[in-house]
Amino acid sequence: MDTLTSDRLLQLRDALSRGASVREAVPASLGGTILGDGCWRLFSNRHPECGVALWNEEWCAAWGIPKTNVFTFGEDVFWNQIIVTADENTVYVCDHENGSCFDLQLGVVDVLESVLQHGLSWIDFYSNGSLEVAKGLMAEIAWEQQLHWVQPLILGGVVKSSNVTKVGRSAHLSGHVQLWKQVAGLAPGTEIRIQ
C-alpha cells in the first residue's frame, strides 16, 4: 500500500469542491493508501479484497445499519471503522468493541490532513495505549489482516501486546457480530465469565 501524500489529499479536496460525494471521492482519490504510521487504511474499489462498496454492504448488514445512513471509507489496524454519516460532514471512529462512535468533530479533508501532519496521537480515542501496541506489530500485519484483542476489551481484556493476535477481516466481522448477538441484551455492568 502507498502512504497517503498531500498531493493525493489535494485530489480529494478538488473532487469534493466539484460536488463529488465522500462515497465517490475518497475511494477514487485516496483508496488503497495508509497513514498514521500505517495504523489507518483507506478503502478503494480493490481494497479491501471485496472492494469498498461490497464491504459497506457487508458491514452495514452485519450490524443492522441501513447502508444509506453511514459510509465506512477506512479502518484502523484494530478494525475500528472510519465513517461518515449520511450528511458526510463529520468523521467518526466506530469502536467495534463497544459499538460507540467517537466524533472527531472535523470533516474528511480536515481529519485526514491532521492525521497526515500530526499522526493519530491527537485523537482521544487512542488514549488507551492501543497505538503503541499497534506500532510494535505493524511490520507483521498484511492489508487484509487486523489486530484483534484475544480477550475483547468489552469482556475485561487489557490493552497490551500479549492480548493481541492477527485475524482476517471477514473472520473479525463474523466473530464480533456473534459476540454482540450474545451480549446485546445484557444490562450494563452485567458480569460475564469467560470459560
mmCIF file of C-alpha atoms in Angstrom, residues 49-165:
data_model
loop_
_atom_site.group_PDB
_atom_site.id
_atom_site.type_symbol
_atom_site.label_atom_id
_atom_site.label_comp_id
_atom_site.label_asym_id
_atom_site.label_seq_id
_atom_site.Cartn_x
_atom_site.Cartn_y
_atom_site.Cartn_z
ATOM 1 C CA GLU A 49 -10.422 -7.536 -1.315
ATOM 2 C CA CYS A 50 -14.176 -7.259 -1.863
ATOM 3 C CA GLY A 51 -13.997 -3.514 -2.628
ATOM 4 C CA VAL A 52 -15.357 -0.567 -0.679
ATOM 5 C CA ALA A 53 -18.958 -0.863 -1.924
ATOM 6 C CA LEU A 54 -19.380 -4.535 -1.023
ATOM 7 C CA TRP A 55 -17.546 -4.043 2.280
ATOM 8 C CA ASN A 56 -20.026 -1.313 3.206
ATOM 9 C CA GLU A 57 -22.921 -3.612 2.360
ATOM 10 C CA GLU A 58 -21.480 -6.463 4.409
ATOM 11 C CA TRP A 59 -20.529 -4.271 7.359
ATOM 12 C CA CYS A 60 -23.875 -2.464 7.497
ATOM 13 C CA ALA A 61 -25.846 -5.710 7.079
ATOM 14 C CA ALA A 62 -23.868 -7.415 9.840
ATOM 15 C CA TRP A 63 -24.607 -4.586 12.297
ATOM 16 C CA GLY A 64 -28.171 -3.979 11.113
ATOM 17 C CA ILE A 65 -27.466 -0.438 9.906
ATOM 18 C CA PRO A 66 -29.107 0.867 6.710
ATOM 19 C CA LYS A 67 -26.257 1.395 4.262
ATOM 20 C CA THR A 68 -27.636 4.815 3.363
ATOM 21 C CA ASN A 69 -27.031 6.003 6.951
ATOM 22 C CA VAL A 70 -23.266 5.501 7.124
ATOM 23 C CA PHE A 71 -20.288 5.035 4.851
ATOM 24 C CA THR A 72 -17.103 3.429 6.063
ATOM 25 C CA PHE A 73 -14.196 4.716 3.996
ATOM 26 C CA GLY A 74 -11.383 3.210 6.030
ATOM 27 C CA GLU A 75 -10.382 1.426 9.175
ATOM 28 C CA ASP A 76 -7.677 1.379 11.748
ATOM 29 C CA VAL A 77 -5.489 -1.659 12.248
ATOM 30 C CA PHE A 78 -7.780 -2.805 15.086
ATOM 31 C CA TRP A 79 -10.752 -2.853 12.680
ATOM 32 C CA ASN A 80 -12.443 0.215 14.091
ATOM 33 C CA GLN A 81 -14.187 1.697 11.089
ATOM 34 C CA ILE A 82 -13.631 5.286 9.965
ATOM 35 C CA ILE A 83 -17.033 6.519 8.892
ATOM 36 C CA VAL A 84 -19.185 9.431 7.858
ATOM 37 C CA THR A 85 -22.924 9.573 8.345
ATOM 38 C CA ALA A 86 -25.382 10.377 5.556
ATOM 39 C CA ASP A 87 -24.658 14.134 5.733
ATOM 40 C CA GLU A 88 -20.908 13.440 5.187
ATOM 41 C CA ASN A 89 -19.953 16.443 7.345
ATOM 42 C CA THR A 90 -18.171 14.793 10.253
ATOM 43 C CA VAL A 91 -15.839 11.820 10.595
ATOM 44 C CA TYR A 92 -16.326 9.241 13.339
ATOM 45 C CA VAL A 93 -14.263 6.293 14.511
ATOM 46 C CA CYS A 94 -16.712 3.456 15.109
ATOM 47 C CA ASP A 95 -15.455 1.363 18.024
ATOM 48 C CA HIS A 96 -16.307 -2.242 17.238
ATOM 49 C CA GLU A 97 -15.522 -3.209 20.825
ATOM 50 C CA ASN A 98 -18.492 -1.393 22.341
ATOM 51 C CA GLY A 99 -20.495 -0.110 19.375
ATOM 52 C CA SER A 100 -19.896 3.564 20.143
ATOM 53 C CA CYS A 101 -18.906 6.183 17.610
ATOM 54 C CA PHE A 102 -16.224 8.693 18.551
ATOM 55 C CA ASP A 103 -16.866 12.062 16.908
ATOM 56 C CA LEU A 104 -13.663 13.592 15.529
ATOM 57 C CA GLN A 105 -15.545 16.900 15.030
ATOM 58 C CA LEU A 106 -13.896 17.521 11.673
ATOM 59 C CA GLY A 107 -14.762 16.837 8.064
ATOM 60 C CA VAL A 108 -12.977 14.244 5.965
ATOM 61 C CA VAL A 109 -10.304 16.506 4.461
ATOM 62 C CA ASP A 110 -9.507 18.154 7.796
ATOM 63 C CA VAL A 111 -9.271 14.828 9.636
ATOM 64 C CA LEU A 112 -7.006 13.273 7.031
ATOM 65 C CA GLU A 113 -4.853 16.390 6.809
ATOM 66 C CA SER A 114 -4.477 16.432 10.610
ATOM 67 C CA VAL A 115 -3.508 12.759 10.682
ATOM 68 C CA LEU A 116 -1.084 13.294 7.804
ATOM 69 C CA GLN A 117 0.600 16.191 9.608
ATOM 70 C CA HIS A 118 0.336 15.122 13.260
ATOM 71 C CA GLY A 119 -0.254 11.359 13.334
ATOM 72 C CA LEU A 120 -3.021 9.818 15.427
ATOM 73 C CA SER A 121 -1.947 10.700 18.954
ATOM 74 C CA TRP A 122 -4.144 13.850 18.993
ATOM 75 C CA ILE A 123 -7.257 11.662 18.805
ATOM 76 C CA ASP A 124 -8.514 10.943 22.328
ATOM 77 C CA PHE A 125 -9.981 7.652 21.106
ATOM 78 C CA TYR A 126 -6.438 6.229 21.122
ATOM 79 C CA SER A 127 -5.519 7.401 24.627
ATOM 80 C CA ASN A 128 -5.826 3.806 25.920
ATOM 81 C CA GLY A 129 -2.359 2.913 24.580
ATOM 82 C CA SER A 130 -3.544 0.898 21.580
ATOM 83 C CA LEU A 131 -1.381 2.923 19.160
ATOM 84 C CA GLU A 132 1.779 1.852 20.953
ATOM 85 C CA VAL A 133 0.655 -1.776 20.788
ATOM 86 C CA ALA A 134 -0.103 -1.415 17.061
ATOM 87 C CA LYS A 135 3.168 0.315 16.199
ATOM 88 C CA GLY A 136 5.130 -2.565 17.665
ATOM 89 C CA LEU A 137 3.326 -5.035 15.386
ATOM 90 C CA MET A 138 2.752 -3.093 12.136
ATOM 91 C CA ALA A 139 5.517 -4.849 10.197
ATOM 92 C CA GLU A 140 3.729 -8.168 10.703
ATOM 93 C CA ILE A 141 0.233 -7.114 9.575
ATOM 94 C CA ALA A 142 -0.924 -7.628 5.977
ATOM 95 C CA TRP A 143 -3.577 -5.375 4.391
ATOM 96 C CA GLU A 144 -6.338 -7.991 4.802
ATOM 97 C CA GLN A 145 -5.494 -8.581 8.457
ATOM 98 C CA GLN A 146 -6.238 -6.671 11.615
ATOM 99 C CA LEU A 147 -5.096 -6.841 15.180
ATOM 100 C CA HIS A 148 -7.673 -8.435 17.426
ATOM 101 C CA TRP A 149 -7.849 -8.434 21.201
ATOM 102 C CA VAL A 150 -7.668 -12.099 22.247
ATOM 103 C CA GLN A 151 -9.825 -11.228 25.235
ATOM 104 C CA PRO A 152 -12.003 -8.402 23.902
ATOM 105 C CA LEU A 153 -11.825 -5.151 25.828
ATOM 106 C CA ILE A 154 -15.575 -5.244 26.453
ATOM 107 C CA LEU A 155 -15.034 -8.557 28.249
ATOM 108 C CA GLY A 156 -12.268 -7.290 30.504
ATOM 109 C CA GLY A 157 -9.325 -7.626 28.138
ATOM 110 C CA VAL A 158 -6.382 -5.289 28.575
ATOM 111 C CA VAL A 159 -4.525 -3.142 26.067
ATOM 112 C CA LYS A 160 -1.164 -4.883 25.776
ATOM 113 C CA SER A 161 0.673 -6.780 23.072
ATOM 114 C CA SER A 162 0.242 -10.140 24.804
ATOM 115 C CA ASN A 163 -3.545 -9.723 24.377
ATOM 116 C CA VAL A 164 -3.310 -9.266 20.593
ATOM 117 C CA THR A 165 -3.443 -11.652 17.670
#
